[in-house]
PDB file of C-alpha atoms and ligand atoms in Angstrom:
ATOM      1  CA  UNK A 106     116.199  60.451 114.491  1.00  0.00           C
ATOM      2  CA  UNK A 107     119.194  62.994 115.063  1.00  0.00           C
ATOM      3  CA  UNK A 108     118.028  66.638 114.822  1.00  0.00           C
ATOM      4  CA  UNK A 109     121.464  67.627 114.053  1.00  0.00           C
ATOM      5  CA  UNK A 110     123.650  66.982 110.716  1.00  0.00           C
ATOM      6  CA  UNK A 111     124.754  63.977 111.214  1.00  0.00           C
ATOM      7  CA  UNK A 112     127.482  62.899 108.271  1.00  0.00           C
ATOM      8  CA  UNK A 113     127.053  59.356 109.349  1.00  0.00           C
ATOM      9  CA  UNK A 114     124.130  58.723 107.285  1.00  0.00           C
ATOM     10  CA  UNK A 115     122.104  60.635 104.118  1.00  0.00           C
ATOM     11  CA  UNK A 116     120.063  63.518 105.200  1.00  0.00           C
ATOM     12  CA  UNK A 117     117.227  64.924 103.410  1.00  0.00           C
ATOM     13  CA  UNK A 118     117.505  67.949 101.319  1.00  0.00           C
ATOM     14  CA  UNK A 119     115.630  70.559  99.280  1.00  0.00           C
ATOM     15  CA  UNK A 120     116.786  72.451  96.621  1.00  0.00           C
ATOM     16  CA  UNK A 121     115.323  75.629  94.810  1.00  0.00           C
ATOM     17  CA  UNK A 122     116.069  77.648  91.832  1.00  0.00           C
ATOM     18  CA  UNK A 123     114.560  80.591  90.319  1.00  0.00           C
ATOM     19  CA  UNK A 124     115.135  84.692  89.654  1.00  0.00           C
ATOM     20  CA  UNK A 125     115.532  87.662  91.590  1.00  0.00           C
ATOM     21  CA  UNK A 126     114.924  90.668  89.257  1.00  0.00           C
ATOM     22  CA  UNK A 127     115.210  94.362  90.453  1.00  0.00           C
ATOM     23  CA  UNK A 128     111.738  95.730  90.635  1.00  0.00           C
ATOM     24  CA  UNK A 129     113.286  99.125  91.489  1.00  0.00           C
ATOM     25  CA  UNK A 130     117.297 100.040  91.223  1.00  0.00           C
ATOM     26  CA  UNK A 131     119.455  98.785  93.771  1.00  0.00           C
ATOM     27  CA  UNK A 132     122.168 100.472  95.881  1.00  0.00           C
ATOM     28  CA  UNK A 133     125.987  98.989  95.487  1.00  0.00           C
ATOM     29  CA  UNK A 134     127.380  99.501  98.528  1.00  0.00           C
ATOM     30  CA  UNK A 135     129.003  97.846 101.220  1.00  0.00           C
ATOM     31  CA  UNK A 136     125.847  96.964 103.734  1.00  0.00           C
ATOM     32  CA  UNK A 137     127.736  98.579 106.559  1.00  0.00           C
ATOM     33  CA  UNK A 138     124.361 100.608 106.590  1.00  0.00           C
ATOM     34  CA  UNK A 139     123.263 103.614 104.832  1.00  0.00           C
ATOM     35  CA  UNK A 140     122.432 107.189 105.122  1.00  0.00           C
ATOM     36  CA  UNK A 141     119.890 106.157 108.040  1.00  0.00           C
ATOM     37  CA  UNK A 142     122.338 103.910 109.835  1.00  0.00           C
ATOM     38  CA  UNK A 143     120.468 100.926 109.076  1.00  0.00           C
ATOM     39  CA  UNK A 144     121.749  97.882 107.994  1.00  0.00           C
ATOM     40  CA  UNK A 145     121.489  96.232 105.023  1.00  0.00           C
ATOM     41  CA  UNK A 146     122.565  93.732 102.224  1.00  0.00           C
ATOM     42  CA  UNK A 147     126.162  94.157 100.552  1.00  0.00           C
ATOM     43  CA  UNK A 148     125.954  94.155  97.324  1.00  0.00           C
ATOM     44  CA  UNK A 149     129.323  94.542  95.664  1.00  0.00           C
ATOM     45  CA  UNK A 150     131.302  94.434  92.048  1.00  0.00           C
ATOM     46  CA  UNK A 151     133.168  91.185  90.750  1.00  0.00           C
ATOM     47  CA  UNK A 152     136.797  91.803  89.514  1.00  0.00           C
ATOM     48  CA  UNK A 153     134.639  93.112  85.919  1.00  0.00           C
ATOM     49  CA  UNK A 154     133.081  95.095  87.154  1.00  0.00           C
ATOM     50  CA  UNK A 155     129.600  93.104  87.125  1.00  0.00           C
ATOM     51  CA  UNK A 156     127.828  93.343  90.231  1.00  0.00           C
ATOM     52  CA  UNK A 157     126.831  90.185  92.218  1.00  0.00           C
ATOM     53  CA  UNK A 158     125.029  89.807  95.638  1.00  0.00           C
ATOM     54  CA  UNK A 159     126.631  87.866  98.205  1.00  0.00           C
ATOM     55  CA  UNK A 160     124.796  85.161  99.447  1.00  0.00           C
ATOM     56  CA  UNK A 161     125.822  84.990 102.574  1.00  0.00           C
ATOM     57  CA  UNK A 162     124.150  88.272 102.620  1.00  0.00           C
ATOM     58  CA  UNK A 163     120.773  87.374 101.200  1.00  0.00           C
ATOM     59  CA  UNK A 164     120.666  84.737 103.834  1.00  0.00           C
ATOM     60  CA  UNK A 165     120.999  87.188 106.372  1.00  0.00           C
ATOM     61  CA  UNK A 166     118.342  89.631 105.650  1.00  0.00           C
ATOM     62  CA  UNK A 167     116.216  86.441 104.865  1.00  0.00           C
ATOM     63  CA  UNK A 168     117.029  85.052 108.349  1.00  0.00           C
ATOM     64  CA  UNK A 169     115.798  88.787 109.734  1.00  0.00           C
ATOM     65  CA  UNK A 170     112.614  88.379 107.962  1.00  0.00           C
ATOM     66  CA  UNK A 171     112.034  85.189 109.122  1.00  0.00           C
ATOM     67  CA  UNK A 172     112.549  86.353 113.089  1.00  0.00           C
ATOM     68  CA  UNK A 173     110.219  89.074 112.924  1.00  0.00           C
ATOM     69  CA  UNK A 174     108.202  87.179 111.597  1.00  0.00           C
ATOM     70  CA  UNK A 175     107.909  84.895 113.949  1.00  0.00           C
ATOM     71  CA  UNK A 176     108.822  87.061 117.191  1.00  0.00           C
ATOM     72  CA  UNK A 177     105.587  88.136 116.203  1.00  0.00           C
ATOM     73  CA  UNK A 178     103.802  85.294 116.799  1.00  0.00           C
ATOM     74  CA  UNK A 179     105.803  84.393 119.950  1.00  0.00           C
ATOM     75  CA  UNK A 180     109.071  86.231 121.123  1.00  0.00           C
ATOM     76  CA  UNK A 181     110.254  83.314 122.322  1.00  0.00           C
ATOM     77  CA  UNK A 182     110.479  81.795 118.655  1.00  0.00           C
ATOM     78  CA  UNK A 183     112.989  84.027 117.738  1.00  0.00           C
ATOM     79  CA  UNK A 184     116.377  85.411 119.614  1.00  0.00           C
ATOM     80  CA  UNK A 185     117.815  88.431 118.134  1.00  0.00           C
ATOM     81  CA  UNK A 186     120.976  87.173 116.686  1.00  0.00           C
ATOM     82  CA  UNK A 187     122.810  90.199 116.241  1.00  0.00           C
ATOM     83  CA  UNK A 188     122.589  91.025 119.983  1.00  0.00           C
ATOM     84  CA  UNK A 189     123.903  89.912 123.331  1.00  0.00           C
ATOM     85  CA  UNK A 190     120.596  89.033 125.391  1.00  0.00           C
ATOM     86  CA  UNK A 191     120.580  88.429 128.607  1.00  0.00           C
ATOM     87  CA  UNK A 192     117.476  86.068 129.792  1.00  0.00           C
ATOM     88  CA  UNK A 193     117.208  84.333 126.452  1.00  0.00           C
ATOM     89  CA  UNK A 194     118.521  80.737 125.984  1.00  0.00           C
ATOM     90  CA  UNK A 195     120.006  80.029 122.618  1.00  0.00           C
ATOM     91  CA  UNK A 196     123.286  79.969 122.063  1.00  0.00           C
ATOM     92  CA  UNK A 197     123.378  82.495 119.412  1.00  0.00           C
ATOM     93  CA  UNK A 198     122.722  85.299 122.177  1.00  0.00           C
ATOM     94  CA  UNK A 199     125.450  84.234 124.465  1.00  0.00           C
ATOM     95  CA  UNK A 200     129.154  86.376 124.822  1.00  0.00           C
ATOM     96  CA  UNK A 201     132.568  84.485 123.952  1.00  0.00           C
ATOM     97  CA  UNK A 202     132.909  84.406 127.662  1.00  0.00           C
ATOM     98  CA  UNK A 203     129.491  82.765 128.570  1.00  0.00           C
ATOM     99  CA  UNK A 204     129.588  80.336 125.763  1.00  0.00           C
ATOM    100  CA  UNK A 205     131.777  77.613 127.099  1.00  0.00           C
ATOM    101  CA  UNK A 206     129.893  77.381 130.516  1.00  0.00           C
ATOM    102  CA  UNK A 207     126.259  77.630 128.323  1.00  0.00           C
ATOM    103  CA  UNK A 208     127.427  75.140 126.113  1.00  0.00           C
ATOM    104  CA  UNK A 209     128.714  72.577 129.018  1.00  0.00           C
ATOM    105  CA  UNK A 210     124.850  72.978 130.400  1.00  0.00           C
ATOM    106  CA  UNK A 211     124.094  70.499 127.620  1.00  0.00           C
ATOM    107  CA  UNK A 212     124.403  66.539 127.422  1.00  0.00           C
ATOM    108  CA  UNK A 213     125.363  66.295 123.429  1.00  0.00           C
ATOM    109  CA  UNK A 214     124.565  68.789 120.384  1.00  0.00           C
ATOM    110  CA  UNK A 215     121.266  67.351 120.142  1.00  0.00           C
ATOM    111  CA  UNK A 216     120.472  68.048 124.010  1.00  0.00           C
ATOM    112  CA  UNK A 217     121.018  71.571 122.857  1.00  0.00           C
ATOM    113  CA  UNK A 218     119.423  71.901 119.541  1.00  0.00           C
ATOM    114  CA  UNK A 219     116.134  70.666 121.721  1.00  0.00           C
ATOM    115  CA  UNK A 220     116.543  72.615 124.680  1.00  0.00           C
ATOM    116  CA  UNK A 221     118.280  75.689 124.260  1.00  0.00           C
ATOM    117  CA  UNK A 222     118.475  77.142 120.838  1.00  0.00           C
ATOM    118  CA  UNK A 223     115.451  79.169 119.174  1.00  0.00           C
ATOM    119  CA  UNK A 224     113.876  77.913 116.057  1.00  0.00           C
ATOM    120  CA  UNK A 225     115.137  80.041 113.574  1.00  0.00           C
ATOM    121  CA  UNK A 226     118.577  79.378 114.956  1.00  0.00           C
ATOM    122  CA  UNK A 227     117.705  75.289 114.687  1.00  0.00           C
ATOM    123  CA  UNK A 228     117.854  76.302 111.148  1.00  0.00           C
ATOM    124  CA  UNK A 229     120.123  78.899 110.330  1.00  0.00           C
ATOM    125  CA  UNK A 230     122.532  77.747 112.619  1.00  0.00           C
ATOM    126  CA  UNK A 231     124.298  79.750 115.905  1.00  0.00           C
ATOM    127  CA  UNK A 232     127.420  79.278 118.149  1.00  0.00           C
ATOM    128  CA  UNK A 233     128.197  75.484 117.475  1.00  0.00           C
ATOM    129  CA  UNK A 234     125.115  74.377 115.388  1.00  0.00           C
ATOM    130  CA  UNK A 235     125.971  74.318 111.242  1.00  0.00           C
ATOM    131  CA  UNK A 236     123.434  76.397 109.142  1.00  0.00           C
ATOM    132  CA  UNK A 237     121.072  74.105 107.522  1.00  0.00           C
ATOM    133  CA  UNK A 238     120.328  76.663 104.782  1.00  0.00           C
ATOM    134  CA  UNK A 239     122.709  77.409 102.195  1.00  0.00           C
ATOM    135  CA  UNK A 240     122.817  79.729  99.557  1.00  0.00           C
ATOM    136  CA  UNK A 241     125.174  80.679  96.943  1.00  0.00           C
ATOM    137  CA  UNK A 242     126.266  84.459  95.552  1.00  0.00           C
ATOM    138  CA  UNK A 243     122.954  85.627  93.230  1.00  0.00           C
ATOM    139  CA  UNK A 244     125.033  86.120  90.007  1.00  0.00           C
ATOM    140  CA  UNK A 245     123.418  88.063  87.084  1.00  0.00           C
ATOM    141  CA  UNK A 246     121.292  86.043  85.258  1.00  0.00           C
ATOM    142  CA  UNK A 247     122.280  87.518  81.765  1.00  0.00           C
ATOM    143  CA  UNK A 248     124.967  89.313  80.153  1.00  0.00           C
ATOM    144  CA  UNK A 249     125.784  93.083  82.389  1.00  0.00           C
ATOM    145  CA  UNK A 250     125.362  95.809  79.720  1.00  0.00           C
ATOM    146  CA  UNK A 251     125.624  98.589  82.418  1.00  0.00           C
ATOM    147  CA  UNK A 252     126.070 101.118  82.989  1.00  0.00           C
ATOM    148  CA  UNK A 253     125.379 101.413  86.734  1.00  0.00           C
ATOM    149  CA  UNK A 254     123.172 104.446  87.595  1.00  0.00           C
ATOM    150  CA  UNK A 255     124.592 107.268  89.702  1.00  0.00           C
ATOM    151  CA  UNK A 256     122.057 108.966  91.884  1.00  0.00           C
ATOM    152  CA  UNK A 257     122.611 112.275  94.054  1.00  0.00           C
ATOM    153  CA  UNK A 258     121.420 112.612  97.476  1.00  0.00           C
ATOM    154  CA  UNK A 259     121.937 115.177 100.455  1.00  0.00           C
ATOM    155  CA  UNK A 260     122.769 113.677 103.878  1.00  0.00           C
ATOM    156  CA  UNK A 261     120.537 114.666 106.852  1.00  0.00           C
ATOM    157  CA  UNK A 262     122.004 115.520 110.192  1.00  0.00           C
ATOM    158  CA  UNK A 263     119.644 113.485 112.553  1.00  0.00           C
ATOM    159  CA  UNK A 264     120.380 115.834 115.495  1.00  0.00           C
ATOM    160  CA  UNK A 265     119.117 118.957 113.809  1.00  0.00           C
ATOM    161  CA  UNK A 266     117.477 117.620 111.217  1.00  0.00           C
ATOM    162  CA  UNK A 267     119.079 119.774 109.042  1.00  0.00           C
ATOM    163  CA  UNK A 268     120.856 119.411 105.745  1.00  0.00           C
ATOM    164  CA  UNK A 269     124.239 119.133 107.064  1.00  0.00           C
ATOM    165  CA  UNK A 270     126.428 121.441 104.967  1.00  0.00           C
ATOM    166  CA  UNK A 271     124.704 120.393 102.326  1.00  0.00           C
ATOM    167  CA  UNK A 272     126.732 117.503 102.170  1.00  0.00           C
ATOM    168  CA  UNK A 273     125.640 115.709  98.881  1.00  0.00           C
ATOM    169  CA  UNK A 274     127.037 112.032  98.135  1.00  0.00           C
ATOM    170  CA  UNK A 275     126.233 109.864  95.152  1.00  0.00           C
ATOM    171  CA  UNK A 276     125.149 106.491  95.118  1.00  0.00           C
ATOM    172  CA  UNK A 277     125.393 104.346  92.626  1.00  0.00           C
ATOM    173  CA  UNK A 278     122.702 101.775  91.924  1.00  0.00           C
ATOM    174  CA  UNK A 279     122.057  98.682  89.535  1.00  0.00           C
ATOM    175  CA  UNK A 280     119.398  99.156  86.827  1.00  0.00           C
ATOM    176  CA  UNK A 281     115.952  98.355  87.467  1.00  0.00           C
ATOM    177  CA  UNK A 282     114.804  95.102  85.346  1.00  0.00           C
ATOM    178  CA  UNK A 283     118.422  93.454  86.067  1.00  0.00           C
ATOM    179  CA  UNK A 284     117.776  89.684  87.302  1.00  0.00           C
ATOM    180  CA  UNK A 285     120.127  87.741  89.281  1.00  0.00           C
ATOM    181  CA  UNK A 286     120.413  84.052  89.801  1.00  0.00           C
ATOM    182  CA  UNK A 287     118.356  82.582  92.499  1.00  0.00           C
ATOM    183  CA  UNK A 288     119.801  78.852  94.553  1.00  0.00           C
ATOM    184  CA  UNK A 289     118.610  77.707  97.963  1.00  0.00           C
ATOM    185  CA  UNK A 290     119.858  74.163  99.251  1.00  0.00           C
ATOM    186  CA  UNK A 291     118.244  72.870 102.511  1.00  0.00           C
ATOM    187  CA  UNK A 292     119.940  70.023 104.183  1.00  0.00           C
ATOM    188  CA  UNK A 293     118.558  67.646 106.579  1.00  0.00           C
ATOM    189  CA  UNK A 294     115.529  69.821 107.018  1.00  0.00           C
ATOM    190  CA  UNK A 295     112.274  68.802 108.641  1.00  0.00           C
ATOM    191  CA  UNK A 296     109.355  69.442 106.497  1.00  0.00           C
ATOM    192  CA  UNK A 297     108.508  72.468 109.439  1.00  0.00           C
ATOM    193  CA  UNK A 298     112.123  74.030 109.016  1.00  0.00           C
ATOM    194  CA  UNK A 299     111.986  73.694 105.186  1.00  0.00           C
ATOM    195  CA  UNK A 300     108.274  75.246 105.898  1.00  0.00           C
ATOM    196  CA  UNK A 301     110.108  78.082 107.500  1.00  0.00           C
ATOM    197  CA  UNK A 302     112.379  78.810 105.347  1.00  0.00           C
ATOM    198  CA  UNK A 303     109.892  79.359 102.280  1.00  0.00           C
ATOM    199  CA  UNK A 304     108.000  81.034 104.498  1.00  0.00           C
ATOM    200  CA  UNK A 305     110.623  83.759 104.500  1.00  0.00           C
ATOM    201  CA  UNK A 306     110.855  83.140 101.130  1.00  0.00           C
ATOM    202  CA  UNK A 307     106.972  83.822 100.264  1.00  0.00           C
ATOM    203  CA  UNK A 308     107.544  87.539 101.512  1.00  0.00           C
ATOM    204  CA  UNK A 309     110.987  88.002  98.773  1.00  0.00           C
ATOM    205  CA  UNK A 310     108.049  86.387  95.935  1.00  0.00           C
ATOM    206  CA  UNK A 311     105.273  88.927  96.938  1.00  0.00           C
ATOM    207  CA  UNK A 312     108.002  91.468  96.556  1.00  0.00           C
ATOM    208  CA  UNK A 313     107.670  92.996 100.384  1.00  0.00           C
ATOM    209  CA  UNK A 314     111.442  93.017 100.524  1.00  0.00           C
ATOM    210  CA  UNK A 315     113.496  95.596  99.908  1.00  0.00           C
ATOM    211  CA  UNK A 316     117.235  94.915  99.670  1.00  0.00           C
ATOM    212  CA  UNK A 317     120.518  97.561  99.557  1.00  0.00           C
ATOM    213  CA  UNK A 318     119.928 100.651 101.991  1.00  0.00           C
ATOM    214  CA  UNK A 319     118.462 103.470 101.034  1.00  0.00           C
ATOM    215  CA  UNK A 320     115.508 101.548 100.922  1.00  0.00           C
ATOM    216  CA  UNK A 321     113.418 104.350 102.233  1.00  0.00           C
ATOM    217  CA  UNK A 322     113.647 106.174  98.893  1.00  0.00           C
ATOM    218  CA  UNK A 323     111.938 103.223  97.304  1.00  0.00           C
ATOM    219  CA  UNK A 324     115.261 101.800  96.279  1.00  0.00           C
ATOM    220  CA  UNK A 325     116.138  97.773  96.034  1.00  0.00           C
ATOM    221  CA  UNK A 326     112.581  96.517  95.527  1.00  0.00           C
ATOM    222  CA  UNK A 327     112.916  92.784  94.285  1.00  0.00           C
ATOM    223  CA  UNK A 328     110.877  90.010  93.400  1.00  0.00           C
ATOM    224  CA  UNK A 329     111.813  86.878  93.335  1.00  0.00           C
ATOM    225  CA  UNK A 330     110.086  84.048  91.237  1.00  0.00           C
ATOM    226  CA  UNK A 331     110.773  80.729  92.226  1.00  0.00           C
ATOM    227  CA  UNK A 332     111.220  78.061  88.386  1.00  0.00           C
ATOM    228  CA  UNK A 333     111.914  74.907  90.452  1.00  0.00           C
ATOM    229  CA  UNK A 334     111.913  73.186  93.772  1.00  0.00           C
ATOM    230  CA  UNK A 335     113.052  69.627  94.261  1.00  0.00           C
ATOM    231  CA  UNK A 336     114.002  67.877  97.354  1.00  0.00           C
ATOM    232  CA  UNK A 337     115.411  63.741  98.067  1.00  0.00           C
ATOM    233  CA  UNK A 338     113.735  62.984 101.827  1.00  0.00           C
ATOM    234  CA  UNK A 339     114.948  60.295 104.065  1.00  0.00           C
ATOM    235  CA  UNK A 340     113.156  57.916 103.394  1.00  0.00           C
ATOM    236  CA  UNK A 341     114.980  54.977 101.909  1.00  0.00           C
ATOM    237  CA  UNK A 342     112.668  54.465  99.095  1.00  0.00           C
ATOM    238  CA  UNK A 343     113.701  58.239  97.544  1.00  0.00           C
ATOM    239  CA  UNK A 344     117.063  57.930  98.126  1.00  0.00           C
ATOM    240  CA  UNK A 345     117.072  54.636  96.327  1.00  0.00           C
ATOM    241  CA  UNK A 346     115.619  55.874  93.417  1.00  0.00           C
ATOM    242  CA  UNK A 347     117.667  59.477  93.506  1.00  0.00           C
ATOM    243  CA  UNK A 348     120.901  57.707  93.465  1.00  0.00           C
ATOM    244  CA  UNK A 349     119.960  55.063  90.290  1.00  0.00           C
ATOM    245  CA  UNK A 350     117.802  57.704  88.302  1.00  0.00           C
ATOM    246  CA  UNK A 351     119.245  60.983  89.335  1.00  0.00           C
ATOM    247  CA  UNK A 352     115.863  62.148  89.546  1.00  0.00           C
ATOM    248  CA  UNK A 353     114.797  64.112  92.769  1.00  0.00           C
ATOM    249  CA  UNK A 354     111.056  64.760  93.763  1.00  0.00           C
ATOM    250  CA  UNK A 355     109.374  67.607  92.524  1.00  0.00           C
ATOM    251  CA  UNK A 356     108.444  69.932  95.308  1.00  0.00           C
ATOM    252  CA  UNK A 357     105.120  71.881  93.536  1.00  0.00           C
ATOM    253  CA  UNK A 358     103.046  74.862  94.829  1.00  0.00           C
ATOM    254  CA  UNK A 359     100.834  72.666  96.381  1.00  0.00           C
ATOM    255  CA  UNK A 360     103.757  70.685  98.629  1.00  0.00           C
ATOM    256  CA  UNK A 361     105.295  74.300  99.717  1.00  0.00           C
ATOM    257  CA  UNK A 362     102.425  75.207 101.288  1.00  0.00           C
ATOM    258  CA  UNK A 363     102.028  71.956 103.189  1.00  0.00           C
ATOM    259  CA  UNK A 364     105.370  72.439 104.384  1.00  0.00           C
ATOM    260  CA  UNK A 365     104.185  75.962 105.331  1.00  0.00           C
ATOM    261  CA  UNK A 366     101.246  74.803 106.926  1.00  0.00           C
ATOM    262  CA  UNK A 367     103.511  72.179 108.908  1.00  0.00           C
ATOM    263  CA  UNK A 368     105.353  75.003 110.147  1.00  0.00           C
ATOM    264  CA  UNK A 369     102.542  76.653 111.361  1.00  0.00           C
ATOM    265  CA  UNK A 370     101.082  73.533 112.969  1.00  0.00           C
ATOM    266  CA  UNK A 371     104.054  73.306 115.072  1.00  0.00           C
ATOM    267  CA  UNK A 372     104.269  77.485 115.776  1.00  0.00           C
ATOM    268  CA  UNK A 373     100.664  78.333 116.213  1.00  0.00           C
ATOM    269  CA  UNK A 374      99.160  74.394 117.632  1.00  0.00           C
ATOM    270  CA  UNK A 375      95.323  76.260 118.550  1.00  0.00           C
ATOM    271  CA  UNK A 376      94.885  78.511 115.562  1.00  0.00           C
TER     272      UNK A 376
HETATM  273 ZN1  LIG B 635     118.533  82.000 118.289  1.00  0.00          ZN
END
């Protein structure tokens, strides 16, 4: 079986629904990073004026959950993605200028996908390999009654530690209690890379995520609650009877966790 997407026949795929509500308020900005430098989610306005997080920008803080996550459990699981590594062999991690002679190393895409890309990159895609995971903005889930909340802070110089001129700023935040729209589509996923993805997911549900910057004064706490998970495998049988009934599998608690636990078969073999 092809490892990669291959358009010539009907993968498998996985879809889930469900909520993200705002456990605490979160920051609008533009996820260039906050007060601290760090980087975070964008989460930005619509032409109303209703905001909406990108979810191209879920998926990424997702993605960073799910590579510490697993760099835990072996460093070699997980490249850093954001960074140029030298000494690491996925794709993801090589320069513009090193990719063409990395990528010529390799017999086909496949050759590649088994050899020389990490496994959160097998899934989320890198230089040359499409994402398997997609996900679409988070829209609000009900009608936006406002307002947005405007919050003062004072920036720190990190040097001196210092107030720095007292330089206040504002930041304004979406109410707590406001619940977004939740979609996650998995295509041609093995049950182990679906298993990894709601993995990463597990940690949004048990609410350990915080989203937005400013993070470290207990804004952007979320919780998301998956309503439905359904998925059409490969196997001819399931596509048969998707494609007369319209009626994909129901993916329950129960089959998440295998797929978790198939995940961890293949990450952590003697424990
Ligand atoms: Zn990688």
């Amino acid at each position: 079986m092809s490892t990669t997407q291959d358009f010539t026949t009907f993968g498998s795929w996985l879809k889930l629904t469900g909520q993200l509500e705002l456990v605490t308020p979160l920051r609008i900005g533009a996820g260039q990073g906050d007060e601290f430098g760090l980087a975070d989610i964008a989460v930005v306005k619509n032409r109303q004026g209703e905001p909406y997080i990108p979810g191209s920008s879920f998926k990424g803080v997702l993605r960073s959950s799910i590579e510490a996550f697993l760099r835990t459990i072996d460093p070699n699981l997980a490249c850093l993605c954001v960074t140029t590594q030298t000494g690491f062999d996925c794709p993801t991690t090589k320069s513009p200028e090193d990719l063409e002679a990395y990528l010529a190393k390799f017999k086909d895409e496949d050759d590649m996908y088994l050899n020389g890309t990490c496994r959160v990159c097998q899934v989320f895609g890198s230089s040359g390999l499409a994402s398997k995971v997609q996900i679409p903005d988070l829209r609000l889930a009900e009608k936006w009654l406002g307002p947005y909340q405007l919050r003062n802070g004072v920036s720190i110089d990190r040097d001196t530690e210092t107030a720095a001129a007292q330089r206040l700023f504002t930041i304004e935040a979406v109410p707590a209690g406001t619940r977004f729209t939740f979609e996650l589509l998995i295509e041609n996923g093995t049950p182990a890379d679906q298993g990894l993805v709601l993995l990463g997911l597990r940690a949004f549900e048990q609410g350990m995520v915080a989203l937005g910057g400013a993070t470290s004064r207990g804004l952007g706490q979320v919780k998301l609650t998956v309503d439905h998970c359904e998925e059409v495998s490969n196997d001819p049988k399931a596509l048969f009877d998707f494609l007369v009934s319209g009626t994909a599998q129901e993916v329950d608690e129960q089959a998440r966790t295998a797929k978790i636990q198939a995940l961890r078969q293949e990450v952590m073999p003697h424990a």
